[in-house]
Tab-separated table of C-alpha atoms in Angstrom:
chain	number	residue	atom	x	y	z
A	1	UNK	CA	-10.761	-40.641	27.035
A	2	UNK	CA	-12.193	-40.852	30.715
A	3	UNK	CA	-8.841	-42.325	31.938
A	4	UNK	CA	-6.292	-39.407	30.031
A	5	UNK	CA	-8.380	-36.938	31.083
A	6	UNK	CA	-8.223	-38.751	35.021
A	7	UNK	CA	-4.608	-39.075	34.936
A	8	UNK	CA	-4.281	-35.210	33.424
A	9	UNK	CA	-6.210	-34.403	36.577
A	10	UNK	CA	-4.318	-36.700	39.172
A	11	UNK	CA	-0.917	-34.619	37.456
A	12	UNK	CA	-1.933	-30.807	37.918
A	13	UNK	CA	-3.259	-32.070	41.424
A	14	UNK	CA	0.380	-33.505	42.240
A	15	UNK	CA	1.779	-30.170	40.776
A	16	UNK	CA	2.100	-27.764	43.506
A	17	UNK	CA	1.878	-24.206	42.473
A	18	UNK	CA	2.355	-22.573	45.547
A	19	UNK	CA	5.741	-24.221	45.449
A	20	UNK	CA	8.417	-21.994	43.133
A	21	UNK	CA	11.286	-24.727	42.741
A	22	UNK	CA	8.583	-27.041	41.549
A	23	UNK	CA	7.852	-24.540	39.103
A	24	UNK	CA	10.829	-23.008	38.204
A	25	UNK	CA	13.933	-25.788	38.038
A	26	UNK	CA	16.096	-24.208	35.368
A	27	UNK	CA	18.736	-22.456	37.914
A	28	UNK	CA	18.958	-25.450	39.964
A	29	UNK	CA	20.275	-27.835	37.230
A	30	UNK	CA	24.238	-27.937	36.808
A	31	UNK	CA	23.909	-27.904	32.953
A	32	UNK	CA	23.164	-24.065	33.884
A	33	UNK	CA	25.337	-23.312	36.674
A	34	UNK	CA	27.792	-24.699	34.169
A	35	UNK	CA	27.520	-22.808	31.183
A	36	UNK	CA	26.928	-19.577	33.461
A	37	UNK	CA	30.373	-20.079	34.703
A	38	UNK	CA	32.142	-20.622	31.822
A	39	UNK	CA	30.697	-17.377	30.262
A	40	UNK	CA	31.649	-15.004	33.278
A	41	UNK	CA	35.381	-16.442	32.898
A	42	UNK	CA	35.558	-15.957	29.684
A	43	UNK	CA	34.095	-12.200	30.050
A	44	UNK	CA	36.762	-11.264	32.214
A	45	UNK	CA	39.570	-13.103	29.981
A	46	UNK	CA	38.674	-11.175	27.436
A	47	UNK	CA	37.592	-11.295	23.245
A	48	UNK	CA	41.062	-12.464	21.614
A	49	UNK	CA	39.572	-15.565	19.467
A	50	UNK	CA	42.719	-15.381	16.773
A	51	UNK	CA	41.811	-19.672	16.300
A	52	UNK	CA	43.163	-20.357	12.582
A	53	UNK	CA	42.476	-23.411	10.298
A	54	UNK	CA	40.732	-25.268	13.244
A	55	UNK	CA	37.602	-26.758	12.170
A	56	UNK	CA	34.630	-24.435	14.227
A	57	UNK	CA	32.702	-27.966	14.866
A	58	UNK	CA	35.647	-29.249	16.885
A	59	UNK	CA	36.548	-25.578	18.458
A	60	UNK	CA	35.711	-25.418	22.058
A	61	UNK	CA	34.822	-21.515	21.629
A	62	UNK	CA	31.900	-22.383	19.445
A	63	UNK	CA	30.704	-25.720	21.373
A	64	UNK	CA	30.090	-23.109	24.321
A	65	UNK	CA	28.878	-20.706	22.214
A	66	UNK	CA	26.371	-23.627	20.530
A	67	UNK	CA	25.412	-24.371	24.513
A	68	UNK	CA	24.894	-20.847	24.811
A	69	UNK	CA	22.317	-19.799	22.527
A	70	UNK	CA	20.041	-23.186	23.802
A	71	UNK	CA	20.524	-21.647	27.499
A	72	UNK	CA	19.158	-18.229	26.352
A	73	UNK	CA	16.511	-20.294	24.783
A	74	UNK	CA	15.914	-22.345	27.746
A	75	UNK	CA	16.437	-19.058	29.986
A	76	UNK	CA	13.426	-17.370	28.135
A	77	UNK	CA	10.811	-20.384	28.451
A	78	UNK	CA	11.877	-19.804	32.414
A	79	UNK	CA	10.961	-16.671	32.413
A	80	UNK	CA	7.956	-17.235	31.098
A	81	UNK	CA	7.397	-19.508	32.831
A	82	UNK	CA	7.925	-17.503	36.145
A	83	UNK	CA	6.023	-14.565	34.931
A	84	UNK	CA	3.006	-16.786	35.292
A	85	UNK	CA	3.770	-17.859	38.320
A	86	UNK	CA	3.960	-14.286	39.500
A	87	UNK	CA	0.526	-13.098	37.542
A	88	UNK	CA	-1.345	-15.447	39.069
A	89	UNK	CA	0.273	-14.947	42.821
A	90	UNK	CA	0.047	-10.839	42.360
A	91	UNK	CA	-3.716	-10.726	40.375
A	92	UNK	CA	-5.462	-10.738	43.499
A	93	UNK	CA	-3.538	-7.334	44.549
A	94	UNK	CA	-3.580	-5.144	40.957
A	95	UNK	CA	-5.554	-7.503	37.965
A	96	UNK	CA	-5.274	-4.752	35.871
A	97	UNK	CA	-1.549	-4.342	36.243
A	98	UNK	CA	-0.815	-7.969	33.906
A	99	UNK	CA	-2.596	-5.979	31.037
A	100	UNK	CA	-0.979	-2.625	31.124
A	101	UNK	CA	2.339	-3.919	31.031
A	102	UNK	CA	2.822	-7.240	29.091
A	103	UNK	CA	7.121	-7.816	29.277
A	104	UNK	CA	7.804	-10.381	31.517
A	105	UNK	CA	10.648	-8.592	33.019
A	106	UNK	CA	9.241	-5.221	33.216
A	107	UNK	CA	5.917	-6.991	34.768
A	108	UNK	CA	8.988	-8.613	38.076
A	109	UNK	CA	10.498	-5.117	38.332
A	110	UNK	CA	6.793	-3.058	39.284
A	111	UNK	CA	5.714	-5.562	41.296
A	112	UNK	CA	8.660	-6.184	43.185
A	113	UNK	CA	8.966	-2.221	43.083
A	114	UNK	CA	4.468	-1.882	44.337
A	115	UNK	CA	4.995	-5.014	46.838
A	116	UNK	CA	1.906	-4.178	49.103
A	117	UNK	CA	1.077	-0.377	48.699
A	118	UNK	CA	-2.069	0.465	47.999
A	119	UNK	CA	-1.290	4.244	47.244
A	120	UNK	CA	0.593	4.499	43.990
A	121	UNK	CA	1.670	8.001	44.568
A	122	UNK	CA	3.928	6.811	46.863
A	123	UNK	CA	5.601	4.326	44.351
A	124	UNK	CA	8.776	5.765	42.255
A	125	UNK	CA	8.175	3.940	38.985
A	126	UNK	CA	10.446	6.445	37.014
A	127	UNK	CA	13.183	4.323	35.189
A	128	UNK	CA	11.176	1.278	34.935
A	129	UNK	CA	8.320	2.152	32.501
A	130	UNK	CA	7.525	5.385	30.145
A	131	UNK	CA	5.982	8.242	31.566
A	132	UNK	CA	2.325	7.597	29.844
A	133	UNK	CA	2.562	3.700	31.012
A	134	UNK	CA	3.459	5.260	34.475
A	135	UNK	CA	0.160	7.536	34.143
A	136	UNK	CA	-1.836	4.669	32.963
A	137	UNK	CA	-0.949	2.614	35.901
A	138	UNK	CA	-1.870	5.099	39.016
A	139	UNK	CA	-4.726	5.903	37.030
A	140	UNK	CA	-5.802	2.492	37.272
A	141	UNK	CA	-4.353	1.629	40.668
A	142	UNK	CA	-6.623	3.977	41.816
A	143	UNK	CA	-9.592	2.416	41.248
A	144	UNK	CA	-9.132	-1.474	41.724
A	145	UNK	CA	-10.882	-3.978	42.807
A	146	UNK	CA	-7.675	-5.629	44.318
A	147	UNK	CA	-6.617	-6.093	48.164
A	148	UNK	CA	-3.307	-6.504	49.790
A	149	UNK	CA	-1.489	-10.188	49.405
A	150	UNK	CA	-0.583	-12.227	52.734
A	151	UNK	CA	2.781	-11.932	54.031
A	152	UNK	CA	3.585	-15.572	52.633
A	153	UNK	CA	1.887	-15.089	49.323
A	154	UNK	CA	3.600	-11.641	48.894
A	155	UNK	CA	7.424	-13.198	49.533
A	156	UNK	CA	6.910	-15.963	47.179
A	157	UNK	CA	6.061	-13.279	44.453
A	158	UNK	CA	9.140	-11.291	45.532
A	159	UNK	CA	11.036	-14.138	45.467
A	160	UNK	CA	9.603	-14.965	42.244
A	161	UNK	CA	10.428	-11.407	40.637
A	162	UNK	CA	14.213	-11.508	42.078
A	163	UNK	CA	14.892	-15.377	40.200
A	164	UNK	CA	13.459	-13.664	36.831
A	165	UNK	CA	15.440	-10.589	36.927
A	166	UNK	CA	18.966	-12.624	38.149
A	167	UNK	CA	17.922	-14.877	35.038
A	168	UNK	CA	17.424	-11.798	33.007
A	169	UNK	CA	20.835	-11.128	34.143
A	170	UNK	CA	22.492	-14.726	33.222
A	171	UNK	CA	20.388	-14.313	29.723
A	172	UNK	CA	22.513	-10.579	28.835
A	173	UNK	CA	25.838	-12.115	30.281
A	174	UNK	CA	25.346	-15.259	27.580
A	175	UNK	CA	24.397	-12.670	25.010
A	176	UNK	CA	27.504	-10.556	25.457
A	177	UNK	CA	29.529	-13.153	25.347
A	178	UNK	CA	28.283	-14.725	22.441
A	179	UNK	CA	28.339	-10.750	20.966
A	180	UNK	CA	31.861	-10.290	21.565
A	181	UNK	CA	32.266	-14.173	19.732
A	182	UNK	CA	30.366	-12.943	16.713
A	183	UNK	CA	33.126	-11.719	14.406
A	184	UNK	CA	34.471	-15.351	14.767
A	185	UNK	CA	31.778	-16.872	14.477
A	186	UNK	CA	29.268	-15.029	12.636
A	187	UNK	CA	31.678	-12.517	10.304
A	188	UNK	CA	29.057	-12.365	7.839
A	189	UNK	CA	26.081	-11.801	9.489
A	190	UNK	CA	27.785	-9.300	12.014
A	191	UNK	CA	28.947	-7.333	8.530
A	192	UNK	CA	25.297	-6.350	7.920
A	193	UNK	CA	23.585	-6.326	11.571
A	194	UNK	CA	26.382	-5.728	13.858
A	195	UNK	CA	27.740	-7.840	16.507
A	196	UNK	CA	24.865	-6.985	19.059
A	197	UNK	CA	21.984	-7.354	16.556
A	198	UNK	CA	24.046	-10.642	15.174
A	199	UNK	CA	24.511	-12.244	18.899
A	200	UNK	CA	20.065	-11.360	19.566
A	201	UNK	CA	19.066	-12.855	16.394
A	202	UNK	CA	21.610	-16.475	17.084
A	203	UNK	CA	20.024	-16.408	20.658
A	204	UNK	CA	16.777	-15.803	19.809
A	205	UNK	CA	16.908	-18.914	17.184
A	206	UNK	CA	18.734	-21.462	18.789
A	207	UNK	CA	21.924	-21.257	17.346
A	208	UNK	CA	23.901	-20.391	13.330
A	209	UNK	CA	22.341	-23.426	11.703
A	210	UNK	CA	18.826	-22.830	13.210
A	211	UNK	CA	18.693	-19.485	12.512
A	212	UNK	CA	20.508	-20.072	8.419
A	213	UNK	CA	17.448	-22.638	8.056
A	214	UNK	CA	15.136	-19.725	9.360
A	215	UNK	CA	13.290	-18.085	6.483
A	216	UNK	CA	13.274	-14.441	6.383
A	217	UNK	CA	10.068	-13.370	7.015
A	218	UNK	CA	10.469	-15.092	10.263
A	219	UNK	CA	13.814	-13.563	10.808
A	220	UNK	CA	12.344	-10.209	10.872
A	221	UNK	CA	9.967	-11.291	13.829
A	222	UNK	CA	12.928	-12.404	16.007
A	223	UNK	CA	12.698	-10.416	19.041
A	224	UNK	CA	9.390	-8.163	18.421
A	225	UNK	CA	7.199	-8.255	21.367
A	226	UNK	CA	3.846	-6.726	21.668
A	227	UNK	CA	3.895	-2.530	22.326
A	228	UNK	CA	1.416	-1.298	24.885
A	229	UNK	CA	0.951	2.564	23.888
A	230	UNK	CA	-1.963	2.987	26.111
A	231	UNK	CA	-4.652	4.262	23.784
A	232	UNK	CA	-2.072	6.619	22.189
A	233	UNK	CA	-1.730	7.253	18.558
A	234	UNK	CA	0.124	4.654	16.467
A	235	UNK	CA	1.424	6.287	13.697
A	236	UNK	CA	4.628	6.668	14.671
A	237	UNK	CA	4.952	2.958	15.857
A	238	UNK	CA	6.924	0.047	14.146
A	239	UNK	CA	4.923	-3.582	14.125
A	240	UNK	CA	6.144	-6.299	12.644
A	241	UNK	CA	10.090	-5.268	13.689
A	242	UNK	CA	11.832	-7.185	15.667
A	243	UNK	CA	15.664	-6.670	16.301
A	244	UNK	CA	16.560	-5.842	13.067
A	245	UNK	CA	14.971	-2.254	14.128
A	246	UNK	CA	18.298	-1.661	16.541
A	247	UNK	CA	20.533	-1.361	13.417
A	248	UNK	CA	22.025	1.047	12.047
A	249	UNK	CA	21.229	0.566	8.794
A	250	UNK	CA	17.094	1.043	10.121
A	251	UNK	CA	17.891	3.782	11.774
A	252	UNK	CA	19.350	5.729	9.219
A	253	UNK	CA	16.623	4.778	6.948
A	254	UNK	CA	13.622	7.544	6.391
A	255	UNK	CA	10.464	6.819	7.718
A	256	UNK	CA	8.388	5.573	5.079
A	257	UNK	CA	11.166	2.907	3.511
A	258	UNK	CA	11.731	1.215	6.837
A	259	UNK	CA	9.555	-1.546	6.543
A	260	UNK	CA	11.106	-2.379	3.084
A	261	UNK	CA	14.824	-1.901	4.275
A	262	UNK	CA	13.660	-3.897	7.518
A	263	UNK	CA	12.359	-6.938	4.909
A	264	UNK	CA	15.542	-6.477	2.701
A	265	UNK	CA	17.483	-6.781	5.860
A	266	UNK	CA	16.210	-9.655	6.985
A	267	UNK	CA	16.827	-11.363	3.416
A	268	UNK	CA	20.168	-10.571	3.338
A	269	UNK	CA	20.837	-11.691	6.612
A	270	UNK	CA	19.150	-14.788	6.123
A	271	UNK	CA	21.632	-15.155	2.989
A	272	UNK	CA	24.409	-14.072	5.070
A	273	UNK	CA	23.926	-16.295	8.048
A	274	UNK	CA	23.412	-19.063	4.985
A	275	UNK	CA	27.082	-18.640	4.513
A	276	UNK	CA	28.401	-18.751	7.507
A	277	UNK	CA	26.260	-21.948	8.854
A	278	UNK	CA	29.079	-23.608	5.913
A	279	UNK	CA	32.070	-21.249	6.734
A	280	UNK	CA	31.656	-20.468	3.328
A	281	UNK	CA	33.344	-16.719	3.810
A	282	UNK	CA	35.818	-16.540	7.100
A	283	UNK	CA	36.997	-13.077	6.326
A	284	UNK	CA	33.011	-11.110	6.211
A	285	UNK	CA	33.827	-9.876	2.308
A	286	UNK	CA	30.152	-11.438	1.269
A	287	UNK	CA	28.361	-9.546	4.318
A	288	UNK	CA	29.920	-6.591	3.367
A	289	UNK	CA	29.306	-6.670	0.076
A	290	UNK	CA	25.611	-7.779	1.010
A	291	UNK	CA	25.819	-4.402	3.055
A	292	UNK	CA	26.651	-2.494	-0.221
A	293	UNK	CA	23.964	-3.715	-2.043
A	294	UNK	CA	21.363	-3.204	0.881
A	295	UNK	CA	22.984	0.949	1.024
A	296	UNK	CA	22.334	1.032	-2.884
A	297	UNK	CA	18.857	-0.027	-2.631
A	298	UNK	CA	17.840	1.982	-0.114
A	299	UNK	CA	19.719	5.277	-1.840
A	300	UNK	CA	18.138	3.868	-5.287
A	301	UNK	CA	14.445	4.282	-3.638
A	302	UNK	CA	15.070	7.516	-2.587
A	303	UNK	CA	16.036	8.816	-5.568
A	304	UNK	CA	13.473	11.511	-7.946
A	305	UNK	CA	11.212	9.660	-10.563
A	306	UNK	CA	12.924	10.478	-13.807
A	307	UNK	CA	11.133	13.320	-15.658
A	308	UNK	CA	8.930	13.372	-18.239
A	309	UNK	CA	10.933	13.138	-21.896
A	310	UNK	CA	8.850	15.495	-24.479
A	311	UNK	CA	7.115	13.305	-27.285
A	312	UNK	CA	8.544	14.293	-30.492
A	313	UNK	CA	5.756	15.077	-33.311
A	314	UNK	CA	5.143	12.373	-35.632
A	315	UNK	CA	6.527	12.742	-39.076
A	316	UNK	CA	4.961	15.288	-41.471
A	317	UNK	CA	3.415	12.987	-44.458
A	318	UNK	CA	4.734	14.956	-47.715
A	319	UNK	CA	1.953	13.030	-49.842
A	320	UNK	CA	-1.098	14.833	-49.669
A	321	UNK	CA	-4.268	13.180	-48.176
A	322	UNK	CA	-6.787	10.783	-49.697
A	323	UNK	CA	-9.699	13.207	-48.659
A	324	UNK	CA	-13.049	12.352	-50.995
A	325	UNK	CA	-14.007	15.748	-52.863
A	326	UNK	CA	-16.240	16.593	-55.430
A	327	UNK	CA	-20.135	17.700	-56.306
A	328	UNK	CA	-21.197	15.692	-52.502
A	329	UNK	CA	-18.387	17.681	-50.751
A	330	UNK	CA	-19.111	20.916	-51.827
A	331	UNK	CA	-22.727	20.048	-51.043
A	332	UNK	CA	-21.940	19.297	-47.824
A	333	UNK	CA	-20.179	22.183	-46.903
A	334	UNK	CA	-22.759	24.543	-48.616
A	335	UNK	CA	-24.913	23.153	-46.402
A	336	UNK	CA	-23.274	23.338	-43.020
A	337	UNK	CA	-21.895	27.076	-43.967
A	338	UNK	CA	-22.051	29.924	-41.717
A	339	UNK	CA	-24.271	32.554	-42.803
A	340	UNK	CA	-23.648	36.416	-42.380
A	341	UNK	CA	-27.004	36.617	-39.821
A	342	UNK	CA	-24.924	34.221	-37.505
A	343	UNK	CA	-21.671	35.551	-38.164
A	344	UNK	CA	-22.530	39.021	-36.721
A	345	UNK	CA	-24.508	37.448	-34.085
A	346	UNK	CA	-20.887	35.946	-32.969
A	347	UNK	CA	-19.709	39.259	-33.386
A	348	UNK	CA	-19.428	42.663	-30.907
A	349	UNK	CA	-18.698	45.909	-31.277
A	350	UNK	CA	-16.024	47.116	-29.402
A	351	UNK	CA	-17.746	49.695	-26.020
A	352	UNK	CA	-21.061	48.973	-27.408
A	353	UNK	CA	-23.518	46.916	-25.360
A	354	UNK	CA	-25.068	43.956	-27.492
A	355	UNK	CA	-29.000	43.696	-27.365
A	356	UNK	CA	-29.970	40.797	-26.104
A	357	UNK	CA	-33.489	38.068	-26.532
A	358	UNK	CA	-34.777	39.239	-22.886
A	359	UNK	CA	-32.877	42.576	-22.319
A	360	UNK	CA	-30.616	43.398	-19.584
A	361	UNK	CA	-28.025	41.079	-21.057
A	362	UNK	CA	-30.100	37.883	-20.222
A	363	UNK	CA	-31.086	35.594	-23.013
A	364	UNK	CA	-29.827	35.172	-26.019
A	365	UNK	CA	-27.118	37.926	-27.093
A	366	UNK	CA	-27.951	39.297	-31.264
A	367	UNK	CA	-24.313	40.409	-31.206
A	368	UNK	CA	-24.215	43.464	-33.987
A	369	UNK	CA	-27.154	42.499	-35.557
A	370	UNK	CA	-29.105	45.538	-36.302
A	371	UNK	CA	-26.412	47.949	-34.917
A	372	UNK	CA	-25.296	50.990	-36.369
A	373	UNK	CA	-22.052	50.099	-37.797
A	374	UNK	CA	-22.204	47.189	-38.360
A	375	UNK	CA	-21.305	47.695	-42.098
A	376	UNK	CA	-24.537	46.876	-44.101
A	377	UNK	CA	-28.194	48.725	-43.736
A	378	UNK	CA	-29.800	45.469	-43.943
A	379	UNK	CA	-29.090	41.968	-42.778
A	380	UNK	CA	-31.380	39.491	-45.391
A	381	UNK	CA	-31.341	36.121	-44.955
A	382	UNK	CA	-30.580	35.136	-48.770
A	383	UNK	CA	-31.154	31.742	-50.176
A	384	UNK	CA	-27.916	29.368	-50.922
A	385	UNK	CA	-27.418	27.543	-54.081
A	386	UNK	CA	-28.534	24.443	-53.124
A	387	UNK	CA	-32.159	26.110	-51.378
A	388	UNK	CA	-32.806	27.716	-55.058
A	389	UNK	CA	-31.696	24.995	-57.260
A	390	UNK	CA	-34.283	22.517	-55.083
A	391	UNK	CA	-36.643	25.379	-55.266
A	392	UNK	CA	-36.551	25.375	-58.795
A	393	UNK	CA	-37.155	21.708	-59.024
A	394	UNK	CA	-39.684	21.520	-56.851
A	395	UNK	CA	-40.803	24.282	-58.867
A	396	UNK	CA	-41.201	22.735	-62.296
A	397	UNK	CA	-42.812	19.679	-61.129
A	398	UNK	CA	-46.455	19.498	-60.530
A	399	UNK	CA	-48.309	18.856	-57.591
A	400	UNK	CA	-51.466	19.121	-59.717
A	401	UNK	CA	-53.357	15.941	-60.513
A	402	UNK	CA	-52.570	12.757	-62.578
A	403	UNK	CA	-53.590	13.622	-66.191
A	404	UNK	CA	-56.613	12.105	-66.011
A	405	UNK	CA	-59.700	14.234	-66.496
A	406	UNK	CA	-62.413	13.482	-63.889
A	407	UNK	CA	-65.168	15.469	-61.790
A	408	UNK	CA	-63.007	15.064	-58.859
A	409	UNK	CA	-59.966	17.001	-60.770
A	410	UNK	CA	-58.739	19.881	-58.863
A	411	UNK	CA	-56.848	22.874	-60.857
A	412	UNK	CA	-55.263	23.948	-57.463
A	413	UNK	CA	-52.019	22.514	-56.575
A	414	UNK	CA	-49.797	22.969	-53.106
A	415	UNK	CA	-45.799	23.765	-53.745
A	416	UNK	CA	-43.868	24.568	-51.085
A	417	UNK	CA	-42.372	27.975	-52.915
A	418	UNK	CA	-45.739	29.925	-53.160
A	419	UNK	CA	-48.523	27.804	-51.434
A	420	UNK	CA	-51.257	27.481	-53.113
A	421	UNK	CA	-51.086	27.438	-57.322
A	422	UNK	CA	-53.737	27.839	-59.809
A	423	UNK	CA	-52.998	24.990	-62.233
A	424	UNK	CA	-54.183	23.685	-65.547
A	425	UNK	CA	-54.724	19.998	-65.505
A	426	UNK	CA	-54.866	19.869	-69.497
A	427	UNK	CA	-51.585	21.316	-69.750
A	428	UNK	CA	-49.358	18.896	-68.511
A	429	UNK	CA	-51.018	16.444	-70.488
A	430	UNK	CA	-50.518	18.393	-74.251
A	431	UNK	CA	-47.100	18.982	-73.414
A	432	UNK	CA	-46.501	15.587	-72.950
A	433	UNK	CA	-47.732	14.682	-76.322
A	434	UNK	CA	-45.962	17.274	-78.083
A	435	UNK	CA	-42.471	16.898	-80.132
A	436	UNK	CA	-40.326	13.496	-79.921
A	437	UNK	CA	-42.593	11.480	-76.996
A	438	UNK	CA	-45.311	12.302	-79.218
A	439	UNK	CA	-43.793	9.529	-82.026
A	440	UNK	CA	-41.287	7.655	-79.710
A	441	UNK	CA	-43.579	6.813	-77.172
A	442	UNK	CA	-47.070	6.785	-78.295
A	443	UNK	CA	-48.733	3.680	-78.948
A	444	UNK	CA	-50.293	4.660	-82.370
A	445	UNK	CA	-46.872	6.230	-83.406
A	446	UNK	CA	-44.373	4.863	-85.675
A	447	UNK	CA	-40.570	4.844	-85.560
A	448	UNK	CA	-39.275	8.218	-87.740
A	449	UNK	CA	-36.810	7.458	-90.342
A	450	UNK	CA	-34.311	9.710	-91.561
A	451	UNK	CA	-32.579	10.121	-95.197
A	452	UNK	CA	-29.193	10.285	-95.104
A	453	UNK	CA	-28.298	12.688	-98.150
């Protein structure tokens, strides 16, 4: 491990950063120089790709195309790879500057447009960054920590800056031509995205058959970069969107469905470029109708929930129910009746005020009880059925004592109709010797026996 990490060392210490072309080699190789000029030739001959029944491996259109989308590839590692370059060169002048804005190319055109001045004020950055990113920036120019870069230091970033934006350049001239390619190449995918969109996404994955063997999460992520709003609200701000949010179909889409069309999108494009990876569909009919299907969806999402239906009443049962009645019912309901006191405590009289347990209307309200009009002089509370039948039982037994005659018999007896009673003990016990229990039951008693005649 001593020796890797000793040769790791002896490399970054034979790497010179101050040097750009050690750095950046990509516009020096002829691979590039190349391709660059076969694109800007075929720009200005024009977009008349009418090839027929030629197989698009062996079709020198597409070869350059293929080469194109790994040079956009290639271009944007080089620009990243620049954009260090430069935010390490330019952090001693503005380190606050690399995290305000993060594009690569935006980051070349402010410094390239600030060079050396101090005083921000007198920097035009209209054009090259939104007005609140433009705020941000003097704001925080203002109050640095940075000092001016030497001469040599400062033309090495320039220099720096102008090879990123003239690859920037290169990387939109390969795009547009591989755009203006797309309904050749890419009919299907173009049906749903649009050429642009179609020719962004290819770049972006390294070609038809990398971006067919893409999966479509992924797909939606091609091209999304990180937004810098500045400590502004984010509401209104798309994440997770990549190019798929330049189409039309995206735009046209309301609001809150636009990360679901944006997902659906990327699913049928994924299907789409699928297809044409094979050359499965030459003339775009399965984009389009992909297209179709995505327009339904969406319109099928905005669309009312369907309203409530009424529930129909269950069937009346003609057969009458198996409710229990009888002597228990009736009890029950005797029981549980309303009585007249409470039914004209529920009731009032119409413009007369109600008397009440605490007066003033607080309490508990006696309705017309005891008013004048009410309809009877006298409100009793009478005794139900089933209070005087129980009375009466209760009534005719006796609370007295045993039968048995002692000193410690009582003749007074407790009943709950009239309290105390004044009882004969000797009475209950003559009775029961009297009449049939006085034969039938008695142990000196014999059985009676009866002549028939």
């Amino acid at each position: 491990m001593d020796e890797d990490v000793d040769g790791d060392l002896a490399d970054l210490e034979n790497l010179n950063y101050d040097d750009l072309d050690s750095v950046s080699k990509l516009q020096q190789t002829q691979r590039y120089i190349d391709i660059v000029q076969k694109v800007e030739e075929a720009l200005k001959k024009g977009s008349d790709v009418t090839i027929q029944g030629v197989d698009l491996e062996d079709d020198p259109e597409y070869q350059l195309i293929v080469e194109c989308n790994a040079l956009s590839v290639d271009i944007e590692n080089e620009i990243v790879i620049i954009h260090n370059f430069i935010r390490d060169k330019y952090r001693l002048k503005f380190p606050e500057l690399e995290s305000l804005v993060h594009h690569p190319i935006d980051y070349a055109r402010v410094v390239k447009k600030i060079g050396n001045e101090m005083d921000l004020t007198l920097v035009d950055l209209e054009g090259l960054l939104p007005s609140a990113i433009i705020m941000v920036v003097s704001v925080t120019a203002s109050t640095t920590t940075g000092k001016p870069l030497p001469e040599e230091v400062l033309s090495k970033t320039i220099e720096a800056c102008d090879r990123a934006l003239t690859l920037d350049s290169a990387k939109k001239n390969v795009l547009d031509f591989v755009e203006s390619r797309m309904g050749y190449i890419a009919p299907n995918v173009s049906a749903i995205v649009g050429s642009a969109v179609a020719a962004k996404l290819m770049g972006t994955a390294g070609g038809l058959s990398a971006l067919a063997k893409m999966p479509a999460c992924n797909v939606q992520l091609l091209g999304a970069k990180k937004k810098n709003l500045a400590g502004f609200s984010t509401a209104t701000s798309q994440f997770h969107v990549g190019y798929l949010e330049q189409t039309e179909i995206f735009q046209t889409t309301p609001p809150p469905l636009r990360m679901r069309a944006c997902r659906l999108l990327a699913a049928k494009s994924t299907l789409a470029a699928r297809v044409d990876s094979i050359r499965g569909d030459p003339s775009g009919k399965t984009g389009r109708t992909l297209k179709d299907e995505i327009h339904k969806k969406i319109e099928r999402w905005q669309e009312p929930p369907p309203a409530k239906q009424p529930k129909p009443l269950p069937v009346p049962d003609s057969e009458p129910k198996k409710k229990r009645g009888g002597r228990r019912l009736r009890k029950m309901k005797e029981r549980y009746a309303i009585t007249d006191m409470r039914k004209l405590a529920n009731r009032m009289q119409f413009g007369v005020p109600e008397e009440s347990s605490l007066g003033d209307g607080l309490g508990e309200g006696y309705g017309m009880l005891g008013q004048a009009g009410s309809g009877k002089l006298r409100v009793s509370v009478g005794q139900s059925k089933l209070a005087a039948k129980v009375a009466k039982k209760f009534k005719e037994r006796s609370y007295g004592s045993s039968g048995a005659t002692s000193g410690l018999t009582s003749s007074l007896a407790f009943t709950p109709v009239q309290g105390i009673e004044l009882t004969n003990p000797q009475a209950h016990a003559h009775q029961l010797g009297s009449g049939t229990q006085s034969t039938y039951f008695s142990e000196t008693g014999t059985f009676s026996k009866i002549k028939r005649t």
